[in-house]
mmCIF file of C-alpha atoms in Angstrom:
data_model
loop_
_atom_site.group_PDB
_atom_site.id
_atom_site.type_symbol
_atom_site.label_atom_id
_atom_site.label_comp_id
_atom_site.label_asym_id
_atom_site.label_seq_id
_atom_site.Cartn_x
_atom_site.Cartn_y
_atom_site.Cartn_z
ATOM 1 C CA UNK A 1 -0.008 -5.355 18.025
ATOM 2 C CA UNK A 2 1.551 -3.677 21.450
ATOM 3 C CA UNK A 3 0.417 -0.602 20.156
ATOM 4 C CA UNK A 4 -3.346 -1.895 19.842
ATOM 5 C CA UNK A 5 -3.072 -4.336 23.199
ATOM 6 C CA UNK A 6 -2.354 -0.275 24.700
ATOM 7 C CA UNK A 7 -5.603 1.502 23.237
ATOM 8 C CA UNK A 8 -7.456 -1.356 23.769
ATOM 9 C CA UNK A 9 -6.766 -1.185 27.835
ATOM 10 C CA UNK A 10 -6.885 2.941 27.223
ATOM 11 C CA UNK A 11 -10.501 2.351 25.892
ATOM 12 C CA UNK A 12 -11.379 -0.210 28.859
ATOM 13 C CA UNK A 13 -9.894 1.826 31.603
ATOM 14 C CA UNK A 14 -11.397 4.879 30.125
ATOM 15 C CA UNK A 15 -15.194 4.400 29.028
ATOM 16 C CA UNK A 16 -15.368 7.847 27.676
ATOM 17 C CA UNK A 17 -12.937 7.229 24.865
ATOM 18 C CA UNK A 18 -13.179 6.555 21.329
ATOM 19 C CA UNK A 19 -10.350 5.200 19.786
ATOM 20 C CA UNK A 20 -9.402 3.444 16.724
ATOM 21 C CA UNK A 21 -6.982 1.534 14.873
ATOM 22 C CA UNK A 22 -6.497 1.182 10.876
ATOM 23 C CA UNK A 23 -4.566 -1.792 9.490
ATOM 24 C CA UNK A 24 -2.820 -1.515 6.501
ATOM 25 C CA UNK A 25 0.281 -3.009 4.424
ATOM 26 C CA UNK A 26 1.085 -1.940 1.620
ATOM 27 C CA UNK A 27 -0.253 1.718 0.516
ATOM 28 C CA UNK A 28 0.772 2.864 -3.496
ATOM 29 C CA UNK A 29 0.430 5.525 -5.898
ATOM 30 C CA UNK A 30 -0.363 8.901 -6.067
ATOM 31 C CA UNK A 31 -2.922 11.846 -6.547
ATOM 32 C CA UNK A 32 -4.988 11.544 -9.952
ATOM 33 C CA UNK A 33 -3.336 15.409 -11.090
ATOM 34 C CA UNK A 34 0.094 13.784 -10.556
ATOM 35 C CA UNK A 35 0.630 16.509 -8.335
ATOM 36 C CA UNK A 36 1.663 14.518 -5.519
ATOM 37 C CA UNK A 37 3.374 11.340 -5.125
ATOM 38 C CA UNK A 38 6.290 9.146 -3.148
ATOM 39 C CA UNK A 39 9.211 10.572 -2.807
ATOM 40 C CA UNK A 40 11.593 8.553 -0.805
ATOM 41 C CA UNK A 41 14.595 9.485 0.692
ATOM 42 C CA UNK A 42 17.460 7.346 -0.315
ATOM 43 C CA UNK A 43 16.938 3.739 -2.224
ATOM 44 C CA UNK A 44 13.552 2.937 -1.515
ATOM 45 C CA UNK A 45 11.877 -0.025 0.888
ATOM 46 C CA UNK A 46 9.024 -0.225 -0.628
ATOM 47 C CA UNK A 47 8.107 -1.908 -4.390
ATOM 48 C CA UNK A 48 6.126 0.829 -6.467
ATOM 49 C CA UNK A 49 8.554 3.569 -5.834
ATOM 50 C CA UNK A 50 11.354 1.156 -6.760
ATOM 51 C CA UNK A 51 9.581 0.201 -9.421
ATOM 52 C CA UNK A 52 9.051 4.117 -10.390
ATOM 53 C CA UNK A 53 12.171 5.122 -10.428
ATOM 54 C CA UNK A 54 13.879 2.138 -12.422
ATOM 55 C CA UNK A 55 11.257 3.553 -14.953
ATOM 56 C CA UNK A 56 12.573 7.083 -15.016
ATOM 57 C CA UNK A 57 15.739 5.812 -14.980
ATOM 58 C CA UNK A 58 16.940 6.329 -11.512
ATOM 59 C CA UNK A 59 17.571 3.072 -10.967
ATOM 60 C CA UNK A 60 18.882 0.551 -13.076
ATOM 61 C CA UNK A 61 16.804 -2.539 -12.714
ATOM 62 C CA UNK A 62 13.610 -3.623 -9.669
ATOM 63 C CA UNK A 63 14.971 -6.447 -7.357
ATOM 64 C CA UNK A 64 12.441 -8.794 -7.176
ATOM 65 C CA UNK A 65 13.159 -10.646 -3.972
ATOM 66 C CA UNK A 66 12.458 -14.815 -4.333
ATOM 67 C CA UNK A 67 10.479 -16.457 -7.351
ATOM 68 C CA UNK A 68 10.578 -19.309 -5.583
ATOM 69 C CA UNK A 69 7.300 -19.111 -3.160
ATOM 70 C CA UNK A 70 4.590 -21.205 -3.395
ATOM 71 C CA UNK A 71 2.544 -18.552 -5.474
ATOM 72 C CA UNK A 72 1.195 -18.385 -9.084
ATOM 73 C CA UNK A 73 4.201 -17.009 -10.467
ATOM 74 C CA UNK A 74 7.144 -17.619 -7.755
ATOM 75 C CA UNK A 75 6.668 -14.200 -6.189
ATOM 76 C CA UNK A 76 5.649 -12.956 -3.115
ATOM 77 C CA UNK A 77 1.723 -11.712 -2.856
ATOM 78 C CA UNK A 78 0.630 -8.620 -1.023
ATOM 79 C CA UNK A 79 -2.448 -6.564 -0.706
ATOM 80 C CA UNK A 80 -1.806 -2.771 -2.431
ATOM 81 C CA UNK A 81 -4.234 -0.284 -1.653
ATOM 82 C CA UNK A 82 -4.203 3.225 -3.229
ATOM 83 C CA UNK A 83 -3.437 5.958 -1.241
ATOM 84 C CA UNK A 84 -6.766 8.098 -2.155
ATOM 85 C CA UNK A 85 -8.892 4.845 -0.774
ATOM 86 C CA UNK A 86 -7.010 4.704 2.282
ATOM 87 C CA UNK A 87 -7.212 8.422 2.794
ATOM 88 C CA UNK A 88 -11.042 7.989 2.112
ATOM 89 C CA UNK A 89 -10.978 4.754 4.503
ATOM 90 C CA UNK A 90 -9.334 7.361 7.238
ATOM 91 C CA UNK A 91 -12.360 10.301 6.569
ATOM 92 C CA UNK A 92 -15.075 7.305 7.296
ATOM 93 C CA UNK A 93 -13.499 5.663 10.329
ATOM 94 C CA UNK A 94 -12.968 9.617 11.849
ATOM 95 C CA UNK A 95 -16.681 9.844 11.116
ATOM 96 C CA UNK A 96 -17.829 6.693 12.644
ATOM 97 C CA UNK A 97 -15.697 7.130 15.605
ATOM 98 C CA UNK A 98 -16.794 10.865 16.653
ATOM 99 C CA UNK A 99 -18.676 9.925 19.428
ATOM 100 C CA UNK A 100 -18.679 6.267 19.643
ATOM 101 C CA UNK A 101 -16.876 4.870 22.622
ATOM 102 C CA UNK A 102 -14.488 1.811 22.936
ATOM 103 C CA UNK A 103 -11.563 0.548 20.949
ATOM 104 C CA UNK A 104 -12.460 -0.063 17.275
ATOM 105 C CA UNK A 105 -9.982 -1.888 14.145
ATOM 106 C CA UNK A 106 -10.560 -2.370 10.933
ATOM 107 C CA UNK A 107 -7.928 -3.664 7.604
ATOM 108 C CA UNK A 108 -8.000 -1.294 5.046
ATOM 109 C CA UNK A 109 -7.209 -3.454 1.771
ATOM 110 C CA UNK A 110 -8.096 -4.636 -1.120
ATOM 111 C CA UNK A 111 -8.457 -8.174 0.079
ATOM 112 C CA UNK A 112 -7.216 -9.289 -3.275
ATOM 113 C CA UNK A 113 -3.388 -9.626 -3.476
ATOM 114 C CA UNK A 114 -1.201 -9.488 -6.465
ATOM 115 C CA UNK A 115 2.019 -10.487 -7.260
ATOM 116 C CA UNK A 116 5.006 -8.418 -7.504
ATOM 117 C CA UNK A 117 5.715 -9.587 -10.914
ATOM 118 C CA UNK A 118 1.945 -8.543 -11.450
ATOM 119 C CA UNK A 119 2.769 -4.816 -10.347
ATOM 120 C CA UNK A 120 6.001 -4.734 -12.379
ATOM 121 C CA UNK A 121 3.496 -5.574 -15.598
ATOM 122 C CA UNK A 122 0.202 -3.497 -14.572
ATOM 123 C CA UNK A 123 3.553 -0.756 -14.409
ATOM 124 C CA UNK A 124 5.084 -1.512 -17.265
ATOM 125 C CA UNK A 125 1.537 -1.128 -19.099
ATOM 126 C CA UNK A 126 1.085 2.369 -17.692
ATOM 127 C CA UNK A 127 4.386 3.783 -18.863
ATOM 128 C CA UNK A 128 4.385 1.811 -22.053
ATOM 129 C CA UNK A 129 7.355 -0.126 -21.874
ATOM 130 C CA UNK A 130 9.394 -3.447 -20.575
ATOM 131 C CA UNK A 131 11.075 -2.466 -17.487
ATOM 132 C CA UNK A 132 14.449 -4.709 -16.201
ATOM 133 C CA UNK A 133 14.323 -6.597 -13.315
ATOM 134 C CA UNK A 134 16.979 -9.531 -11.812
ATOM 135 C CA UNK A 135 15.864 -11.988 -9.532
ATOM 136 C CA UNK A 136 17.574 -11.700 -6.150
ATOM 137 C CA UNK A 137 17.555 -14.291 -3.466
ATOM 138 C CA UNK A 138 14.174 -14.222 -0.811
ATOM 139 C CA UNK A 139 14.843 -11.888 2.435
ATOM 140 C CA UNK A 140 14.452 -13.036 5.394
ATOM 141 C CA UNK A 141 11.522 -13.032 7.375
ATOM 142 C CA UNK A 142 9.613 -12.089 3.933
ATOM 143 C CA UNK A 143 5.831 -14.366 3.923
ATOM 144 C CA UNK A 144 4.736 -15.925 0.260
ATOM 145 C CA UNK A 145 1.610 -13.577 0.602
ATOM 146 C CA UNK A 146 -0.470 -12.081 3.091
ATOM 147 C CA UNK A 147 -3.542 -9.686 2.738
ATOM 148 C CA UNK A 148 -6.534 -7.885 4.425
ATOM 149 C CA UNK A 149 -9.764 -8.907 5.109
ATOM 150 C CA UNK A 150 -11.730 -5.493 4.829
ATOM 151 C CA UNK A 151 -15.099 -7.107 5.545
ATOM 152 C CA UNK A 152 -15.456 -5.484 8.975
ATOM 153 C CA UNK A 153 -14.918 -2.066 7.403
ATOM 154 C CA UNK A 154 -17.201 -2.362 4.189
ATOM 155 C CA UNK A 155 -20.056 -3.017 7.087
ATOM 156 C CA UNK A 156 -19.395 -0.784 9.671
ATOM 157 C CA UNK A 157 -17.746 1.906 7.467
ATOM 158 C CA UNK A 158 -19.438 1.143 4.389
ATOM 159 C CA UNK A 159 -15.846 1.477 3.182
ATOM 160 C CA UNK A 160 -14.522 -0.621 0.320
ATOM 161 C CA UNK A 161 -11.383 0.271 -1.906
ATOM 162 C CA UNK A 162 -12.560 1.321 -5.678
ATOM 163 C CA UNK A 163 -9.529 1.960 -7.044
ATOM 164 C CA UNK A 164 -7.393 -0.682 -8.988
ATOM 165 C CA UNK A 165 -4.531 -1.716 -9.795
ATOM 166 C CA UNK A 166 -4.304 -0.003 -13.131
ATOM 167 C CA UNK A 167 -4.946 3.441 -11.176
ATOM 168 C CA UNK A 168 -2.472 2.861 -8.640
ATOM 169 C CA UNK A 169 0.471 2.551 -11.693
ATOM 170 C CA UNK A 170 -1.466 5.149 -13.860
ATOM 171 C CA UNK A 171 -1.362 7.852 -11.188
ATOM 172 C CA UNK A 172 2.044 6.957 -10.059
ATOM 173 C CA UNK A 173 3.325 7.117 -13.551
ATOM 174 C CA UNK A 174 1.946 10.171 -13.913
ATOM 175 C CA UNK A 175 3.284 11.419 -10.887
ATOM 176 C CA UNK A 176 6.578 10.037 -10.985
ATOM 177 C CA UNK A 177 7.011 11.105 -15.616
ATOM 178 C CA UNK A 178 6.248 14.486 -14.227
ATOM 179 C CA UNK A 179 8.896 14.935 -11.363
ATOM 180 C CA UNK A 180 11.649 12.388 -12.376
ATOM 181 C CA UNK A 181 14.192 13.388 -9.432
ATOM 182 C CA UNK A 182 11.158 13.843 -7.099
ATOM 183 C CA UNK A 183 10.599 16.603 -5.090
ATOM 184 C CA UNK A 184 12.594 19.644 -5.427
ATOM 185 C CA UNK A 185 13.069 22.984 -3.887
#
């Protein structure tokens, strides 16, 4: 929010400017070759590489933080957007902005959220198996769900994600089956 409070004077104090500002939480999965995909360092902070890696068996079991939150099924709600729709949502706003003065912002999302019990099935569907998972306590500071509105951007950018859930666990699978200790030299 500082960040965009910043541009925003930038653009004011400098009418010949063009900026812009994407919004986005939660971006998954990998290329569609599953020649590139996550590779975090360390134990990851983020639920599909988790989720990845307990199903190459680099991790035991997927924490799943709270099942307690007034959701569907306990668990927290997010809004997951694959990684080639946000790279396309990037390519559009570029486009839009050549040019065009001001301070712009749009959410790049889904606008649909899903639970993380919903990812750990749509998961276990694309590598074919039950995967474990325990129950841990909620973390603080963690929301019961929270998603985009990508309105502004299907209208200005003619932007809207295509890409599903199924895809984003498909091409992470695929990434993740192929290179189970990630990157290496």
């Amino acid at each position: 929010w500082m960040v965009e409070t910043v541009l925003r004077d930038l653009a004011a104090s400098e009418p010949g400017w063009s900026l812009t500002a994407l919004r986005y939480f939660n971006p998954v999965g990998a290329h569609p070759s599953g020649s590139m995909g996550e590779d975090p360092r360390g134990i990851p902070n983020n639920l599909m590489p988790f989720i990845a890696q307990v199903a190459v068996g680099r991790r035991p079991a997927l924490q799943v933080f709270g099942n307690d939150y007034p959701t569907p099924d306990g668990t927290g709600l997010r809004d997951y957007i694959h990684v080639m729709d946000l790279a396309e949502g990037h390519l559009l706003a570029c486009q839009k902005g050549h040019g065009r003065t001001g301070f712009h912002t749009y959410n790049l999302g889904r606008g649909k959220p899903l639970s993380v019990l919903e990812m750990l099935r749509a998961f276990e569907a694309a590598c074919g198996r039950a995967l474990p998972h325990v129950i841990e306590p909620r973390r603080a500071g963690d929301l019961a769900a929270y998603w985009a509105d990508p309105s502004k951007a299907l209208t200005e950018l003619g932007w809207q994600a295509r890409l599903d859930v199924d895809a984003m666990c498909d091409y992470t699978w695929r990434w993740q089956s192929n290179n189970p200790e990630g990157y290496q030299p």
